[in-house]
Amino acid sequence: MVAWTAYLTASHLLERRVEEQLKADAGLTHAQYEILARLSAAPGRRLRMTELARGVVASKSGLTYQISRLETMGLVTRETCPSDERGVLAALTGEGMACLERTAPGHVAVVRALLIDLLEPGELETMTRVMRKMEAAMRDDAPPPSR
Amino acid sequence: MVAWTAYLTASHLLERRVEEQLKADAGLTHAQYEILARLSAAPGRRLRMTELARGVVASKSGLTYQISRLETMGLVTRETCPSDERGVLAALTGEGMACLERTAPGHVAVVRALLIDLLEPGELETMTRVMRKMEAAMRDDAPPPSR
DNA sequence: AGGTGGTGGTTCGAATTCGAACCATGGGAG
DNA sequence: CTCCCATGGTTCGAATTCGAACCACCACCT
């Protein structure tokens, strides 16, 4: 359990720092940054809402909120999905891409400074492996009352 | 950066599960549970507000809110600090302690199932070491504009 | 075709969080 | 002893989050 406590403390602190840096440097929330990043990596720079929600691990309603927010900032647009009339695609705008490119270096710097650079290569590798195991365990493992 | 992404996803998922379990089993927020846990481990089962805030890594205002909340639930009381008239001690009540003891097993079970038990002994050890390094780096390292 | 369950998104209300501004007390410096 | 700044908590308003309820459309089944 000492591991768990350490994990909680460290992750809270890190989240705080990241949030702080992004807000100061780019006026973005970490959640918003994650959305932009996901979109930029997607084919055509657009993704279905649900897919995106799964990716950033947020509730559907939370995502709706943030996309609206990003839309009024001009970083994202909504398009109706051609293959499914009810679907919505969130698409990164040029401005959104520019914003991301402008913001990424600072963000990456913080992450490196507070996480990556602290680790021995081996440690980094185990961390990644562990995180993947966790994700695998939680993605399919009984989402309590379903499946 | 792939490590960072994996980390984000895994931690979000885990947080979600933990939150869900605590809410369902005990009607507590993870934040609230952390507060109770910290208090139970403190000498005299009471702590100064600021100290507690540092421990659980929350803003002072956030802590004020949650302590008020826990107070109306009868799990915690506020006492004025004897040595410092303006200070406030948050103290775990008997009921609070009982609630914690009732809740802990389920919580621990989830954490074990989704994190601890997935790890080889060595991995667990590395994780802990890494988390400690991160905490150390962030606790004293330039909290941007201060110290 | 017509119905039926299910999926995709949004809306709504409630809860939580933060930071900034604010009072009150402590602890020196002069 | 008095003044002044730093510290400890609370209050306030704004932003974000979630889950539940809701509507609209798809896909399959008869």
Coordinates of C-alpha atoms (C1' of nucleotides) in Angstrom, one line a residue:
Chain A
M1 CA 0.0 0.0 0.0
V2 CA 2.9 2.3 0.4
A3 CA 3.3 2.0 -3.3
W4 CA -0.2 3.1 -3.8
T5 CA 0.2 6.1 -1.6
A6 CA 3.4 7.2 -3.4
Y7 CA 1.6 6.7 -6.7
L8 CA -1.3 8.9 -5.6
T9 CA 0.8 11.7 -4.3
A10 CA 3.2 11.7 -7.3
S11 CA 0.4 11.6 -9.9
H12 CA -1.5 14.4 -8.2
L13 CA 1.5 16.6 -8.1
L14 CA 2.4 15.9 -11.6
E15 CA -1.1 16.6 -12.9
R16 CA -1.0 19.9 -11.0
R17 CA 2.2 20.9 -12.6
V18 CA 1.1 20.0 -16.1
E19 CA -2.2 21.8 -15.7
E20 CA -0.4 24.9 -14.4
Q21 CA 2.0 25.0 -17.3
L22 CA -0.5 24.5 -20.0
K23 CA -2.9 27.1 -18.6
A24 CA -0.1 29.6 -18.3
D25 CA 1.5 28.9 -21.6
A26 CA -1.5 28.3 -23.8
G27 CA -4.6 28.9 -21.9
L28 CA -5.5 25.3 -22.3
T29 CA -6.7 22.7 -19.8
H30 CA -4.9 19.4 -19.8
A31 CA -8.1 17.7 -20.9
Q32 CA -8.3 20.1 -23.8
Y33 CA -4.7 19.5 -24.8
E34 CA -5.2 15.8 -24.7
I35 CA -8.1 16.2 -27.1
L36 CA -6.1 18.3 -29.5
A37 CA -3.2 15.8 -29.4
R38 CA -5.4 12.8 -30.1
L39 CA -7.1 14.6 -33.0
S40 CA -3.7 15.6 -34.5
A41 CA -2.6 12.0 -34.5
A42 CA -5.9 10.7 -36.0
P43 CA -6.2 9.9 -39.7
G44 CA -7.6 13.1 -41.4
R45 CA -7.2 14.8 -38.0
R46 CA -10.8 14.0 -37.2
L47 CA -12.5 11.4 -34.9
R48 CA -15.9 10.3 -33.8
M49 CA -17.0 11.7 -30.5
T50 CA -17.3 8.3 -28.8
E51 CA -13.9 7.2 -30.1
L52 CA -12.3 10.3 -28.8
A53 CA -14.1 10.0 -25.4
R54 CA -12.7 6.5 -25.1
G55 CA -9.3 7.7 -26.0
V56 CA -9.1 10.5 -23.5
V57 CA -11.1 8.5 -20.9
A58 CA -13.8 11.1 -20.3
S59 CA -17.6 10.8 -20.0
K60 CA -19.5 11.5 -23.1
S61 CA -21.1 14.6 -21.6
G62 CA -17.7 15.8 -20.5
L63 CA -16.4 15.5 -24.0
T64 CA -19.4 17.3 -25.5
Y65 CA -18.7 20.2 -23.2
Q66 CA -15.0 20.4 -24.1
I67 CA -15.6 20.1 -27.8
S68 CA -18.1 22.9 -27.7
R69 CA -15.5 24.9 -25.8
L70 CA -12.8 24.2 -28.3
E71 CA -15.2 25.0 -31.1
T72 CA -15.8 28.5 -29.9
M73 CA -12.1 28.9 -29.5
G74 CA -11.8 28.0 -33.2
L75 CA -9.5 25.0 -32.6
V76 CA -12.0 22.3 -33.6
T77 CA -15.1 22.0 -35.8
R78 CA -18.0 19.6 -35.7
E79 CA -18.9 17.7 -38.8
T80 CA -21.7 15.2 -39.2
C81 CA -20.4 11.8 -40.1
P82 CA -21.0 10.9 -43.7
S83 CA -21.5 7.3 -43.1
D84 CA -23.7 7.6 -40.0
E85 CA -26.2 10.4 -40.0
R86 CA -26.3 10.7 -36.2
G87 CA -22.6 10.6 -35.7
V88 CA -20.4 13.6 -35.2
L89 CA -16.8 14.0 -36.2
A90 CA -14.6 16.4 -34.2
A91 CA -12.0 17.8 -36.6
L92 CA -8.9 19.8 -35.8
T93 CA -8.8 23.1 -37.6
G94 CA -5.6 24.7 -39.0
E95 CA -5.6 27.0 -36.1
G96 CA -6.0 24.1 -33.7
M97 CA -3.1 22.4 -35.3
A98 CA -1.0 25.6 -35.1
C99 CA -2.0 26.0 -31.4
L100 CA -0.9 22.5 -30.7
E101 CA 2.4 22.9 -32.4
R102 CA 3.0 26.1 -30.6
T103 CA 2.1 24.5 -27.3
A104 CA 3.6 21.0 -27.5
P105 CA 7.3 21.9 -26.9
G106 CA 6.6 23.5 -23.5
H107 CA 4.3 20.7 -22.5
V108 CA 6.8 18.0 -23.5
A109 CA 9.5 19.8 -21.6
V110 CA 7.6 19.7 -18.4
V111 CA 6.8 16.0 -18.8
R112 CA 10.4 15.2 -19.5
A113 CA 11.7 17.2 -16.6
L114 CA 9.3 15.8 -14.1
L115 CA 9.0 12.2 -15.3
I116 CA 11.0 10.9 -18.2
D117 CA 14.3 12.4 -17.3
L118 CA 14.1 11.1 -13.8
L119 CA 14.1 7.6 -14.9
E120 CA 16.8 5.1 -15.9
P121 CA 16.1 3.6 -19.3
G122 CA 15.1 0.4 -17.6
E123 CA 12.7 2.1 -15.3
L124 CA 11.0 3.8 -18.1
E125 CA 10.6 0.6 -19.9
T126 CA 9.0 -1.1 -16.9
M127 CA 6.7 1.8 -16.3
T128 CA 5.4 1.6 -19.9
R129 CA 5.0 -2.1 -19.6
V130 CA 3.1 -1.8 -16.3
M131 CA 0.8 0.9 -17.6
R132 CA 0.0 -1.2 -20.6
K133 CA -0.9 -4.1 -18.3
M134 CA -3.1 -1.9 -16.3
E135 CA -4.9 -0.6 -19.3
A136 CA -5.4 -4.1 -20.7
A137 CA -6.8 -5.2 -17.3
M138 CA -9.3 -2.4 -17.2
R139 CA -10.4 -2.1 -20.8
D140 CA -11.9 -5.5 -21.1
D141 CA -12.1 -6.7 -17.5
A142 CA -15.6 -6.7 -16.2
P143 CA -16.7 -3.1 -16.4
P144 CA -18.8 -3.9 -13.4
P145 CA -22.4 -4.2 -14.6
S146 CA -22.1 -4.7 -18.4
R147 CA -20.7 -6.7 -21.3
Chain B
M1 CA 6.2 10.0 -25.1
V2 CA 4.5 6.7 -25.7
A3 CA 5.2 6.1 -22.0
W4 CA 3.4 9.3 -21.1
T5 CA 0.4 8.4 -23.1
A6 CA 0.2 5.0 -21.6
Y7 CA 0.5 6.5 -18.2
L8 CA -2.3 9.0 -18.7
T9 CA -4.7 6.4 -20.0
A10 CA -4.0 3.9 -17.3
S11 CA -4.2 6.5 -14.5
H12 CA -7.4 7.9 -15.8
L13 CA -8.9 4.5 -16.0
L14 CA -7.8 3.5 -12.6
E15 CA -9.0 6.7 -11.0
R16 CA -12.4 6.1 -12.6
R17 CA -12.6 2.6 -11.2
V18 CA -11.6 3.6 -7.8
E19 CA -14.0 6.4 -7.7
E20 CA -16.8 4.2 -8.9
Q21 CA -16.2 1.6 -6.3
L22 CA -15.9 4.0 -3.4
K23 CA -19.1 5.8 -4.4
A24 CA -21.0 2.6 -4.7
D25 CA -19.7 0.9 -1.6
A26 CA -19.5 3.8 0.8
G27 CA -20.9 6.9 -0.8
L28 CA -17.5 8.5 -0.6
T29 CA -15.4 10.4 -3.1
H30 CA -11.9 9.3 -3.6
A31 CA -10.8 12.6 -2.2
Q32 CA -12.9 12.1 0.9
Y33 CA -11.5 8.7 1.4
E34 CA -8.0 9.9 1.1
I35 CA -8.7 12.5 3.8
L36 CA -10.1 10.0 6.2
A37 CA -7.2 7.7 5.5
R38 CA -4.6 10.4 6.2
L39 CA -6.3 11.4 9.3
S40 CA -6.5 7.8 10.6
A41 CA -2.8 7.5 10.2
A42 CA -2.0 10.8 12.0
P43 CA -1.0 11.0 15.6
G44 CA -4.2 11.6 17.6
R45 CA -6.1 11.1 14.4
R46 CA -6.1 14.9 13.8
L47 CA -4.2 17.2 11.5
R48 CA -3.8 20.8 10.7
M49 CA -5.7 21.9 7.6
T50 CA -2.6 23.0 5.7
E51 CA -0.7 19.8 6.5
L52 CA -3.6 17.7 5.4
A53 CA -3.9 19.8 2.2
R54 CA -0.3 19.1 1.4
G55 CA -0.7 15.5 2.1
V56 CA -3.7 14.9 -0.2
V57 CA -2.4 17.4 -2.7
A58 CA -5.5 19.6 -2.9
S59 CA -5.9 23.4 -2.8
K60 CA -6.7 24.9 0.6
S61 CA -10.2 25.9 -0.6
G62 CA -10.9 22.5 -1.9
L63 CA -10.0 21.0 1.5
T64 CA -12.2 23.5 3.3
Y65 CA -15.0 22.3 1.2
Q66 CA -14.5 18.6 1.7
I67 CA -13.9 19.0 5.5
S68 CA -17.2 20.8 5.8
R69 CA -18.8 18.1 3.8
L70 CA -17.3 15.4 6.0
E71 CA -18.3 17.3 9.1
T72 CA -22.0 17.3 8.2
M73 CA -21.7 13.6 7.6
G74 CA -20.3 13.3 11.1
L75 CA -17.1 11.7 10.1
V76 CA -14.8 14.6 11.1
T77 CA -14.9 17.5 13.5
R78 CA -13.1 20.8 13.5
E79 CA -11.2 21.9 16.5
T80 CA -9.3 25.1 17.0
C81 CA -5.6 24.4 17.4
P82 CA -4.5 25.0 21.0
S83 CA -1.1 26.3 20.1
D84 CA -2.2 28.6 17.3
E85 CA -5.4 30.5 17.7
R86 CA -6.1 30.8 14.0
G87 CA -5.2 27.2 13.2
V88 CA -7.8 24.5 12.7
L89 CA -7.4 20.8 13.4
A90 CA -9.5 18.3 11.4
A91 CA -10.1 15.3 13.7
L92 CA -11.5 11.9 12.8
T93 CA -14.6 11.0 14.8
G94 CA -15.3 7.5 16.0
E95 CA -17.9 7.2 13.3
G96 CA -15.4 8.4 10.8
M97 CA -12.9 5.7 11.9
A98 CA -15.7 3.1 11.7
C99 CA -16.6 4.2 8.3
L100 CA -13.1 4.0 7.1
E101 CA -12.6 0.5 8.6
R102 CA -15.8 -0.6 6.9
T103 CA -14.7 0.8 3.6
A104 CA -11.1 0.0 3.4
P105 CA -11.2 -3.6 2.5
G106 CA -13.2 -3.0 -0.6
H107 CA -11.0 -0.2 -1.7
V108 CA -7.8 -2.1 -1.1
A109 CA -9.3 -5.0 -3.0
V110 CA -9.8 -2.8 -6.1
V111 CA -6.3 -1.3 -5.9
R112 CA -4.8 -4.7 -5.6
A113 CA -6.8 -6.2 -8.4
L114 CA -6.1 -3.4 -10.8
L115 CA -2.6 -2.4 -9.9
I116 CA -0.6 -4.3 -7.3
D117 CA -1.5 -7.8 -8.4
L118 CA -0.6 -7.1 -12.0
L119 CA 3.0 -6.4 -11.1
E120 CA 6.0 -8.6 -10.6
P121 CA 7.7 -7.9 -7.3
G122 CA 10.5 -6.2 -9.0
E123 CA 8.1 -4.0 -11.0
L124 CA 6.3 -2.9 -7.9
E125 CA 9.6 -2.0 -6.3
T126 CA 10.6 0.1 -9.4
M127 CA 7.3 1.8 -9.5
T128 CA 7.6 2.9 -5.9
R129 CA 11.1 4.1 -6.4
V130 CA 10.1 6.1 -9.4
M131 CA 7.1 7.7 -7.7
R132 CA 9.3 8.7 -4.8
K133 CA 11.7 10.3 -7.2
M134 CA 8.9 12.2 -8.8
E135 CA 7.6 13.4 -5.5
A136 CA 11.0 14.5 -4.4
A137 CA 11.5 16.4 -7.7
M138 CA 8.3 18.2 -7.4
R139 CA 8.1 19.0 -3.7
D140 CA 11.1 21.2 -3.5
D141 CA 12.0 21.9 -7.1
A142 CA 11.0 25.4 -8.2
P143 CA 7.3 25.7 -7.6
P144 CA 7.5 28.1 -10.4
P145 CA 7.3 31.6 -8.9
S146 CA 8.2 31.1 -5.2
R147 CA 10.7 30.0 -2.6
Chain C
dA1 C1' -42.4 -2.6 -45.0
dG2 C1' -43.0 -2.0 -39.7
dG3 C1' -41.4 -2.6 -35.4
dT4 C1' -37.7 -2.8 -31.8
dG5 C1' -33.7 -2.7 -29.4
dG6 C1' -29.4 -0.3 -29.3
dT7 C1' -26.0 3.2 -30.2
dG8 C1' -24.4 8.2 -30.7
dG9 C1' -24.7 12.7 -28.8
dT10 C1' -26.6 16.4 -26.2
dT11 C1' -29.0 18.5 -22.3
dC12 C1' -29.8 19.1 -17.6
dG13 C1' -28.8 19.5 -12.7
dA14 C1' -25.7 18.5 -9.0
dA15 C1' -21.1 18.1 -7.1
dT16 C1' -16.4 19.3 -6.9
dT17 C1' -12.4 21.8 -7.9
dC18 C1' -9.5 25.7 -8.3
dG19 C1' -7.5 30.5 -7.7
dA20 C1' -8.0 35.1 -6.1
dA21 C1' -9.6 38.0 -2.7
dC22 C1' -10.4 38.4 2.0
dC23 C1' -10.0 38.5 7.4
dA24 C1' -7.6 37.3 11.6
dT25 C1' -3.8 35.9 14.2
dG26 C1' 1.4 35.2 14.9
dG27 C1' 6.1 36.7 15.2
dG28 C1' 9.6 39.6 14.6
dA29 C1' 12.0 44.4 13.6
dG30 C1' 12.7 48.7 15.2
Chain D
dC1 C1' 5.4 48.3 22.8
dT2 C1' 3.9 49.0 18.0
dC3 C1' 3.9 48.3 13.2
dC4 C1' 4.1 45.2 9.4
dC5 C1' 4.4 41.3 6.8
dA6 C1' 3.8 36.3 6.5
dT7 C1' 0.8 32.5 7.5
dG8 C1' -3.7 29.8 8.2
dG9 C1' -8.4 29.3 6.7
dT10 C1' -12.6 30.7 4.7
dT11 C1' -15.5 32.8 1.1
dC12 C1' -16.7 33.8 -3.5
dG13 C1' -17.4 33.1 -8.4
dA14 C1' -16.2 30.6 -12.4
dA15 C1' -15.0 26.3 -14.8
dT16 C1' -15.2 21.5 -15.2
dT17 C1' -16.9 17.0 -14.4
dC18 C1' -20.1 13.3 -14.1
dG19 C1' -24.4 10.4 -14.5
dA20 C1' -29.2 10.1 -15.7
dA21 C1' -32.6 11.3 -18.8
dC22 C1' -33.5 12.3 -23.4
dC23 C1' -34.0 12.4 -28.6
dA24 C1' -32.6 10.7 -33.2
dC25 C1' -31.1 7.5 -36.2
dC26 C1' -29.3 2.7 -37.5
dA27 C1' -29.8 -2.3 -38.1
dC28 C1' -31.8 -6.4 -37.7
dC29 C1' -35.9 -9.5 -37.5
dT30 C1' -40.2 -11.0 -38.9

